[in-house]
Amino acid sequence: MSRRKHGEGSVYSYVRSGVRRYRIQWYEREGTHDPDSPLRRRSQGGFPTAKDAAAALRQKLSSLDRGDPTSTARGGLTVGGFMDEWVEGHRVGESTKAGYLKIIRLHIKPYIGEVELAKLTSTRLAALYRQLESSGRRNHKGERTGEGLGPNTVHKVHQALSVALDSALGDGVIRNNPTRLKGAKPPTTKQIKEAKGEILVWTLGELTQFLKWADHEDREMSPAWTFIGHTGVRRGEVVGLRWSDLDLPTSASIRRTVATIKKKGQPEYDLTKKVKGGRPRKVELNTDVTSALRDHRRRLATVDMNRIRADRPVFANPSDGHQMRPNYVYRRWTRAVERYNLDHRTDPLPPITGHELRHTHASILLIAGWHPKAVQERLGHASFQITMDLYTHLMPSMQRDSMDAYQAMLDRQREEEARPGRLVETGED
């Protein structure tokens, strides 16, 4: 049987995460015992030295000469072992890496961690996804609660496996990526959307009513609620805002965000990084926000002039002036809404979350006639499609409002044409 057509195979080096490794490459027949089957290029990486790689290549070629069945998989390598190896070398941000580590620890290794990587099939993955959907939820200690995970979380497990196994395929560790096969059956886009349900938001009247109350009853956080409610920024972006980012009275530059990093067995910490997409975005301010920021600045100055230095946070921890934590913002928001409703027992507001305050701003803009593309840019969504998917439920009312405006324009045009004594141009000199 012809062993190779393009030379004796090759060894070459590559660098991953600053570490040099070696890869071997060879050609073999697609059908082990069919000399007429097409040649396929194969490769295997991860060798620590060129000598190790050369020895592996000689062994591989000798095996092909003997006509032995071959496998590119590293013998005995498990899914859990490979996922640990992959995540350590995967070049992503700290918050993304922390998310991968959590998925691997809670939703992959307990179920398929001991499965041999070369024997992982799409059918086994489908079984994993269904098991996670039925009983995959775990508490903060990692103990199973008996409840199922939502489709969106299960899809994140599928995405992590897909990216990792693409890397395994590229290294020649596996022959195909089972996550890419139809048999894997991860949750569909439709199932994810249906599980999320409709976003709960306030009307402009409800928002105005709450902010008026907060200006008197929650003065420490009222400027932050006004800023989020009228700009739609994320909690991490609010925490990361500095006085130097403001160009009053017109705008604010959203340059950075703060994320809380949690890793098993390590203390959590806050990481300041660039906003999503890496580019700052300019957010125009209305007079309500400008007024709230100026009043906020004056109050802080009476406490400590250092709190309004250019490099200090605009919305700091009220007790010490240090940067707030993202979760603290949402905890204070939940308490503020609860207090409002206690003060208005006969006419409470829907208990929206802090993130739904961001959605409230977006929905008000869309109902007011803003183009979804402008809303996307203001909120910092990565794509136009994200904006459309989030606020599809508003489209019917927006279409009705647009048609009413269109009809009013036509009616005005007809009234003008019917006005007595109106000159009609004929186009003649």
Short mmCIF file of C-alpha atoms in Angstrom, two decimals:
data_model
loop_
_atom_site.label_atom_id
_atom_site.label_comp_id
_atom_site.label_asym_id
_atom_site.label_seq_id
_atom_site.Cartn_x
_atom_site.Cartn_y
_atom_site.Cartn_z
CA MET A 1 0.00 0.00 0.00
CA SER A 2 1.31 3.41 -0.89
CA ARG A 3 2.33 5.08 2.28
CA ARG A 4 2.75 8.66 1.12
CA LYS A 5 2.81 10.70 -1.99
CA HIS A 6 4.28 13.96 -0.80
CA GLY A 7 7.59 12.97 0.77
CA GLU A 8 8.36 11.28 4.02
CA GLY A 9 6.22 13.52 6.21
CA SER A 10 7.38 16.63 8.01
CA VAL A 11 8.04 18.16 11.41
CA TYR A 12 7.54 21.86 12.09
CA SER A 13 7.26 24.12 15.13
CA TYR A 14 4.60 26.54 16.30
CA VAL A 15 4.08 28.77 19.33
CA ARG A 16 0.97 28.72 21.51
CA SER A 17 0.59 30.94 24.58
CA GLY A 18 4.30 31.77 24.39
CA VAL A 19 5.37 28.09 24.44
CA ARG A 20 7.04 26.40 21.46
CA ARG A 21 5.57 23.06 20.42
CA TYR A 22 6.10 20.73 17.47
CA ARG A 23 3.68 19.19 15.01
CA ILE A 24 4.05 16.28 12.62
CA GLN A 25 2.34 15.96 9.26
CA TRP A 26 1.91 12.97 6.95
CA TYR A 27 -0.37 11.54 4.27
CA GLU A 28 -2.37 8.34 4.43
CA ARG A 29 -5.07 6.60 2.45
CA GLU A 30 -8.66 7.32 3.48
CA GLY A 31 -9.36 3.59 3.21
CA THR A 32 -6.72 1.68 5.17
CA HIS A 33 -6.90 -1.39 2.91
CA ASP A 34 -7.85 0.37 -0.33
CA PRO A 35 -4.75 1.48 -2.29
CA ASP A 36 -6.97 3.48 -4.66
CA SER A 37 -8.72 5.56 -1.99
CA PRO A 38 -7.82 9.26 -1.89
CA LEU A 39 -4.88 10.50 0.13
CA ARG A 40 -5.64 12.66 3.12
CA ARG A 41 -3.23 14.93 4.94
CA ARG A 42 -3.04 14.22 8.67
CA SER A 43 -1.28 16.06 11.46
CA GLN A 44 -0.71 15.83 15.19
CA GLY A 45 0.63 18.54 17.47
CA GLY A 46 1.62 19.14 21.07
CA PHE A 47 5.09 17.55 21.05
CA PRO A 48 7.48 19.34 23.45
CA THR A 49 10.66 18.81 21.37
CA ALA A 50 11.59 18.28 17.73
CA LYS A 51 13.16 14.94 18.74
CA ASP A 52 9.86 13.72 20.25
CA ALA A 53 7.99 14.82 17.14
CA ALA A 54 10.45 13.07 14.80
CA ALA A 55 10.18 9.85 16.80
CA ALA A 56 6.38 10.00 16.63
CA LEU A 57 6.51 10.58 12.87
CA ARG A 58 8.78 7.58 12.34
CA GLN A 59 6.43 5.43 14.39
CA LYS A 60 3.45 6.71 12.43
CA LEU A 61 5.06 6.02 9.06
CA SER A 62 6.18 2.56 10.14
CA SER A 63 2.65 1.78 11.23
CA LEU A 64 1.35 2.86 7.83
CA ASP A 65 3.96 0.67 6.08
CA ARG A 66 2.68 -2.32 8.04
CA GLY A 67 -0.89 -1.48 7.08
CA ASP A 68 -1.98 -1.04 10.72
CA PRO A 69 -5.18 0.88 11.40
CA THR A 70 -4.21 4.37 12.52
CA SER A 71 -5.71 6.96 14.74
CA THR A 72 -4.65 10.56 15.16
CA ALA A 73 -5.99 10.67 18.71
CA ARG A 74 -3.57 10.69 21.61
CA GLY A 75 -4.25 7.39 23.30
CA GLY A 76 -6.17 7.64 26.56
CA LEU A 77 -6.73 11.40 26.38
CA THR A 78 -10.08 12.17 28.02
CA VAL A 79 -12.52 14.98 27.34
CA GLY A 80 -11.86 16.46 30.78
CA GLY A 81 -8.08 16.27 30.34
CA PHE A 82 -8.22 17.94 26.96
CA MET A 83 -10.61 20.68 28.12
CA ASP A 84 -8.22 21.55 30.97
CA GLU A 85 -5.31 21.69 28.54
CA TRP A 86 -7.27 23.73 26.00
CA VAL A 87 -8.67 26.37 28.34
CA GLU A 88 -5.23 27.13 29.79
CA GLY A 89 -3.82 27.87 26.35
CA HIS A 90 -6.89 29.57 24.86
CA ARG A 91 -6.24 33.29 24.33
CA VAL A 92 -9.33 35.11 25.64
CA GLY A 93 -10.11 37.78 28.22
CA GLU A 94 -10.14 36.93 31.92
CA SER A 95 -13.92 37.14 32.25
CA THR A 96 -14.45 34.88 29.22
CA LYS A 97 -11.89 32.40 30.53
CA ALA A 98 -13.60 32.37 33.94
CA GLY A 99 -16.87 31.55 32.17
CA TYR A 100 -15.25 28.65 30.30
CA LEU A 101 -13.73 27.30 33.52
CA LYS A 102 -17.13 27.35 35.21
CA ILE A 103 -18.78 25.53 32.30
CA ILE A 104 -16.06 22.88 32.23
CA ARG A 105 -16.18 22.36 36.01
CA LEU A 106 -19.96 22.23 36.41
CA HIS A 107 -21.41 21.02 33.13
CA ILE A 108 -18.79 19.05 31.19
CA LYS A 109 -16.37 17.18 33.46
CA PRO A 110 -19.02 15.69 35.83
CA TYR A 111 -20.81 14.09 32.86
CA ILE A 112 -18.34 13.34 30.06
CA GLY A 113 -15.00 14.21 31.65
CA GLU A 114 -13.86 10.57 31.72
CA VAL A 115 -14.99 9.80 28.16
CA GLU A 116 -12.06 9.15 25.82
CA LEU A 117 -11.83 12.13 23.49
CA ALA A 118 -11.47 9.97 20.38
CA LYS A 119 -14.69 8.13 21.28
CA LEU A 120 -16.87 11.19 21.92
CA THR A 121 -19.83 11.11 19.51
CA SER A 122 -22.60 13.49 18.56
CA THR A 123 -25.08 11.04 20.09
CA ARG A 124 -23.27 11.23 23.43
CA LEU A 125 -23.34 15.03 23.23
CA ALA A 126 -27.09 15.01 22.53
CA ALA A 127 -27.56 12.87 25.65
CA LEU A 128 -25.46 15.35 27.64
CA TYR A 129 -27.54 18.32 26.49
CA ARG A 130 -30.82 16.59 27.34
CA GLN A 131 -29.48 15.61 30.77
CA LEU A 132 -28.43 19.20 31.45
CA GLU A 133 -31.86 20.43 30.39
CA SER A 134 -33.64 18.02 32.74
CA SER A 135 -31.41 18.10 35.86
CA GLY A 136 -28.19 20.01 35.24
CA ARG A 137 -28.60 22.97 37.58
CA ARG A 138 -26.14 23.26 40.47
CA ASN A 139 -25.92 25.57 43.49
CA HIS A 140 -22.96 27.76 44.46
CA LYS A 141 -21.26 24.72 46.04
CA GLY A 142 -21.49 22.76 42.79
CA GLU A 143 -24.18 20.44 44.15
CA ARG A 144 -27.00 19.34 41.85
CA THR A 145 -30.39 20.79 42.71
CA GLY A 146 -32.47 18.46 40.52
CA GLU A 147 -33.63 21.33 38.32
CA GLY A 148 -32.77 21.75 34.66
CA LEU A 149 -30.66 24.36 32.91
CA GLY A 150 -32.21 26.80 30.46
CA PRO A 151 -31.60 26.38 26.70
CA ASN A 152 -29.29 29.42 26.63
CA THR A 153 -26.96 27.94 29.27
CA VAL A 154 -26.94 24.54 27.54
CA HIS A 155 -26.11 26.29 24.29
CA LYS A 156 -23.12 27.96 25.99
CA VAL A 157 -21.90 24.46 26.96
CA HIS A 158 -22.24 23.44 23.32
CA GLN A 159 -20.33 26.53 22.17
CA ALA A 160 -17.46 25.86 24.59
CA LEU A 161 -17.18 22.28 23.38
CA SER A 162 -17.37 23.39 19.73
CA VAL A 163 -14.49 25.85 20.07
CA ALA A 164 -12.35 23.42 22.06
CA LEU A 165 -12.94 20.50 19.72
CA ASP A 166 -12.17 22.67 16.69
CA SER A 167 -8.77 23.17 18.30
CA ALA A 168 -8.44 19.42 18.84
CA LEU A 169 -9.29 18.84 15.19
CA GLY A 170 -6.70 21.37 14.08
CA ASP A 171 -4.07 19.65 16.22
CA GLY A 172 -4.91 16.30 14.70
CA VAL A 173 -6.05 14.95 18.06
CA ILE A 174 -9.45 13.91 16.63
CA ARG A 175 -10.63 13.13 13.11
CA ASN A 176 -13.87 15.13 13.26
CA ASN A 177 -15.67 17.51 15.58
CA PRO A 178 -18.84 15.79 16.88
CA THR A 179 -20.41 19.12 17.92
CA ARG A 180 -20.65 20.02 14.22
CA LEU A 181 -22.69 16.93 13.35
CA LYS A 182 -26.49 16.95 13.18
CA GLY A 183 -26.73 14.25 15.82
CA ALA A 184 -25.46 16.60 18.57
CA LYS A 185 -28.80 18.43 18.64
CA PRO A 186 -28.01 21.47 20.83
CA PRO A 187 -30.89 23.84 21.75
CA THR A 188 -32.17 25.75 18.74
CA THR A 189 -32.30 29.53 18.38
CA LYS A 190 -36.09 29.33 18.59
CA GLN A 191 -35.96 27.37 21.86
CA ILE A 192 -33.52 29.88 23.36
CA LYS A 193 -35.73 32.83 22.42
CA GLU A 194 -38.89 31.17 23.74
CA ALA A 195 -37.23 30.33 27.06
CA LYS A 196 -36.07 33.90 27.59
CA GLY A 197 -39.61 35.19 27.45
CA GLU A 198 -40.60 38.80 26.97
CA ILE A 199 -38.49 41.55 28.49
CA LEU A 200 -40.22 43.49 31.28
CA VAL A 201 -39.81 47.28 30.96
CA TRP A 202 -41.29 50.47 32.35
CA THR A 203 -43.08 53.14 30.39
CA LEU A 204 -41.63 56.65 30.22
CA GLY A 205 -44.24 57.75 32.77
CA GLU A 206 -43.25 54.99 35.20
CA LEU A 207 -39.55 55.78 34.82
CA THR A 208 -40.16 59.49 35.40
CA GLN A 209 -42.29 58.72 38.46
CA PHE A 210 -39.58 56.50 39.98
CA LEU A 211 -36.73 58.96 39.30
CA LYS A 212 -38.72 61.77 40.89
CA TRP A 213 -39.17 59.63 44.02
CA ALA A 214 -35.49 58.56 44.04
CA ASP A 215 -34.33 62.18 43.91
CA HIS A 216 -35.74 62.60 47.42
CA GLU A 217 -35.71 59.09 48.91
CA ASP A 218 -32.55 57.51 47.42
CA ARG A 219 -30.28 60.50 46.95
CA GLU A 220 -27.05 58.49 47.17
CA MET A 221 -27.89 56.44 44.08
CA SER A 222 -30.41 58.68 42.33
CA PRO A 223 -27.81 60.18 39.92
CA ALA A 224 -26.82 56.67 38.80
CA TRP A 225 -30.47 55.66 38.26
CA THR A 226 -31.03 58.82 36.20
CA PHE A 227 -27.90 58.16 34.15
CA ILE A 228 -28.79 54.51 33.38
CA GLY A 229 -32.47 55.29 32.80
CA HIS A 230 -31.66 57.99 30.23
CA THR A 231 -28.60 56.43 28.56
CA GLY A 232 -29.10 52.65 28.80
CA VAL A 233 -25.49 51.92 29.76
CA ARG A 234 -24.51 48.62 31.38
CA ARG A 235 -23.77 48.32 35.11
CA GLY A 236 -20.06 47.68 34.46
CA GLU A 237 -19.93 50.81 32.28
CA VAL A 238 -21.59 52.89 35.01
CA VAL A 239 -19.03 51.65 37.52
CA GLY A 240 -16.17 52.39 35.11
CA LEU A 241 -17.26 55.96 34.26
CA ARG A 242 -14.76 58.68 35.24
CA TRP A 243 -15.25 62.44 35.51
CA SER A 244 -12.80 62.87 32.62
CA ASP A 245 -15.24 60.90 30.42
CA LEU A 246 -17.90 63.61 30.72
CA ASP A 247 -18.24 66.50 28.30
CA LEU A 248 -21.06 68.41 29.99
CA PRO A 249 -23.62 69.42 29.04
CA THR A 250 -23.63 67.39 25.85
CA SER A 251 -22.20 63.89 26.12
CA ALA A 252 -20.32 61.10 27.90
CA SER A 253 -17.70 58.76 26.45
CA ILE A 254 -18.15 55.13 27.50
CA ARG A 255 -14.54 53.92 27.45
CA ARG A 256 -14.28 51.10 29.97
CA THR A 257 -16.27 48.50 31.85
CA VAL A 258 -15.74 46.60 35.09
CA ALA A 259 -16.33 42.86 35.35
CA THR A 260 -16.21 40.62 38.41
CA ILE A 261 -14.00 37.57 37.89
CA LYS A 262 -14.89 34.41 39.79
CA LYS A 263 -12.75 31.27 39.73
CA LYS A 264 -13.25 28.19 41.87
CA GLY A 265 -11.00 28.24 44.92
CA GLN A 266 -9.80 31.80 44.36
CA PRO A 267 -11.00 35.13 45.77
CA GLU A 268 -13.17 37.01 43.31
CA TYR A 269 -11.93 40.35 42.03
CA ASP A 270 -12.99 43.19 39.75
CA LEU A 271 -11.25 43.69 36.40
CA THR A 272 -11.38 47.01 34.53
CA LYS A 273 -11.14 46.58 30.78
CA LYS A 274 -12.14 48.19 27.51
CA VAL A 275 -15.80 48.21 26.52
CA LYS A 276 -17.16 45.48 24.28
CA GLY A 277 -15.78 45.88 20.78
CA GLY A 278 -12.75 47.74 22.12
CA ARG A 279 -13.85 51.17 20.88
CA PRO A 280 -15.31 53.90 23.12
CA ARG A 281 -18.78 55.10 22.19
CA LYS A 282 -20.23 58.56 22.62
CA VAL A 283 -23.57 58.85 24.40
CA GLU A 284 -25.49 62.10 24.04
CA LEU A 285 -27.06 63.40 27.26
CA ASN A 286 -30.43 65.04 27.81
CA THR A 287 -31.00 67.94 30.20
CA ASP A 288 -32.27 65.66 32.99
CA VAL A 289 -28.98 63.74 33.05
CA THR A 290 -26.85 66.89 32.77
CA SER A 291 -28.70 68.51 35.66
CA ALA A 292 -28.44 65.36 37.81
CA LEU A 293 -24.68 65.08 37.14
CA ARG A 294 -24.01 68.72 38.00
CA ASP A 295 -25.98 68.46 41.25
CA HIS A 296 -24.17 65.21 42.04
CA ARG A 297 -20.79 66.85 41.45
CA ARG A 298 -21.64 69.80 43.71
CA ARG A 299 -22.73 67.49 46.54
CA LEU A 300 -19.55 65.42 46.31
CA ALA A 301 -17.40 68.54 46.30
CA THR A 302 -18.88 69.61 49.63
CA VAL A 303 -17.82 66.24 51.09
CA ASP A 304 -14.35 65.90 49.57
CA MET A 305 -12.87 67.70 46.56
CA ASN A 306 -10.80 64.61 45.76
CA ARG A 307 -13.99 62.78 44.81
CA ILE A 308 -14.42 64.97 41.71
CA ARG A 309 -10.88 64.62 40.36
CA ALA A 310 -10.74 63.71 36.66
CA ASP A 311 -9.55 60.16 37.35
CA ARG A 312 -12.13 59.36 40.05
CA PRO A 313 -15.35 57.39 39.44
CA VAL A 314 -18.47 59.46 38.80
CA PHE A 315 -20.66 57.03 40.72
CA ALA A 316 -18.57 55.86 43.67
CA ASN A 317 -19.38 53.89 46.79
CA PRO A 318 -21.26 56.43 48.94
CA SER A 319 -19.47 55.43 52.15
CA ASP A 320 -15.82 55.78 51.10
CA GLY A 321 -15.72 57.19 47.55
CA HIS A 322 -14.04 54.09 46.13
CA GLN A 323 -15.15 52.36 42.94
CA MET A 324 -18.40 50.45 43.32
CA ARG A 325 -18.67 46.78 42.43
CA PRO A 326 -21.00 45.86 39.54
CA ASN A 327 -23.14 43.58 41.72
CA TYR A 328 -23.50 46.35 44.30
CA VAL A 329 -25.24 48.52 41.68
CA TYR A 330 -27.89 45.88 41.02
CA ARG A 331 -28.37 45.10 44.72
CA ARG A 332 -29.00 48.79 45.42
CA TRP A 333 -31.39 48.95 42.48
CA THR A 334 -33.44 46.00 43.75
CA ARG A 335 -33.66 47.58 47.22
CA ALA A 336 -34.68 50.95 45.73
CA VAL A 337 -37.56 49.42 43.74
CA GLU A 338 -38.70 47.47 46.81
CA ARG A 339 -38.67 50.68 48.89
CA TYR A 340 -40.59 52.56 46.22
CA ASN A 341 -43.29 49.91 46.15
CA LEU A 342 -43.55 49.95 49.94
CA ASP A 343 -44.15 53.69 49.71
CA HIS A 344 -46.74 53.17 46.94
CA ARG A 345 -48.61 50.05 48.06
CA THR A 346 -51.77 50.97 46.15
CA ASP A 347 -49.94 51.74 42.90
CA PRO A 348 -46.65 49.78 42.79
CA LEU A 349 -44.35 49.58 39.78
CA PRO A 350 -43.45 46.30 38.03
CA PRO A 351 -40.30 45.01 39.81
CA ILE A 352 -37.88 45.24 36.90
CA THR A 353 -34.23 44.27 37.31
CA GLY A 354 -31.28 46.61 36.93
CA HIS A 355 -30.60 45.24 33.45
CA GLU A 356 -34.23 45.79 32.51
CA LEU A 357 -33.72 49.47 33.34
CA ARG A 358 -31.29 49.45 30.39
CA HIS A 359 -33.95 47.73 28.28
CA THR A 360 -36.46 50.35 29.44
CA HIS A 361 -34.34 53.12 27.92
CA ALA A 362 -34.02 51.24 24.63
CA SER A 363 -37.75 50.54 24.41
CA ILE A 364 -38.61 54.19 25.09
CA LEU A 365 -36.27 55.28 22.29
CA LEU A 366 -37.79 52.80 19.83
CA ILE A 367 -41.36 53.80 20.71
CA ALA A 368 -40.30 57.45 20.29
CA GLY A 369 -39.30 56.68 16.71
CA TRP A 370 -35.56 56.11 16.95
CA HIS A 371 -34.15 53.90 14.22
CA PRO A 372 -33.02 50.51 15.66
CA LYS A 373 -29.56 51.11 14.19
CA ALA A 374 -29.20 54.28 16.29
CA VAL A 375 -30.38 52.35 19.36
CA GLN A 376 -27.79 49.65 18.65
CA GLU A 377 -24.99 52.22 18.58
CA ARG A 378 -26.22 53.96 21.73
CA LEU A 379 -26.45 50.73 23.73
CA GLY A 380 -23.19 49.31 22.36
CA HIS A 381 -24.68 46.09 20.97
CA ALA A 382 -22.18 44.09 18.91
CA SER A 383 -24.60 43.78 16.01
CA PHE A 384 -27.83 45.19 14.66
CA GLN A 385 -29.36 41.71 14.86
CA ILE A 386 -28.93 41.63 18.65
CA THR A 387 -30.98 44.82 18.95
CA MET A 388 -33.69 43.48 16.66
CA ASP A 389 -33.85 40.13 18.50
CA LEU A 390 -34.15 41.84 21.90
CA TYR A 391 -36.91 44.27 20.97
CA THR A 392 -38.94 42.39 18.38
CA HIS A 393 -41.96 42.57 20.71
CA LEU A 394 -42.02 46.36 20.25
CA MET A 395 -42.13 46.23 16.44
CA PRO A 396 -45.94 45.88 16.03
CA SER A 397 -46.65 49.02 18.08
CA MET A 398 -43.80 50.84 16.35
CA GLN A 399 -45.29 49.94 12.96
CA ARG A 400 -48.70 51.24 14.08
CA ASP A 401 -47.16 54.50 15.32
CA SER A 402 -45.24 54.89 12.07
CA MET A 403 -48.37 54.28 10.00
CA ASP A 404 -50.30 56.83 12.07
CA ALA A 405 -47.54 59.38 11.44
CA TYR A 406 -47.55 58.51 7.72
CA GLN A 407 -51.33 58.90 7.53
CA ALA A 408 -51.16 62.27 9.34
CA MET A 409 -48.60 63.45 6.78
CA LEU A 410 -50.88 62.41 3.92
CA ASP A 411 -53.86 64.16 5.55
CA ARG A 412 -51.88 67.40 5.90
CA GLN A 413 -50.84 67.18 2.26
CA ARG A 414 -54.45 66.75 1.11
CA GLU A 415 -55.63 69.64 3.32
CA GLU A 416 -52.98 71.86 1.78
CA GLU A 417 -53.99 70.88 -1.75
CA ALA A 418 -57.67 71.55 -0.98
CA ARG A 419 -57.03 75.01 0.45
CA PRO A 420 -58.86 77.71 -1.62
CA GLY A 421 -56.67 79.98 -3.73
CA ARG A 422 -53.66 77.64 -3.65
CA LEU A 423 -51.43 78.18 -6.68
CA VAL A 424 -50.78 75.04 -8.71
CA GLU A 425 -47.52 74.86 -10.64
CA THR A 426 -47.95 73.72 -14.25
CA GLY A 427 -44.30 73.40 -15.14
CA GLU A 428 -44.70 75.97 -18.02
CA ASP A 429 -42.73 79.22 -18.32
#
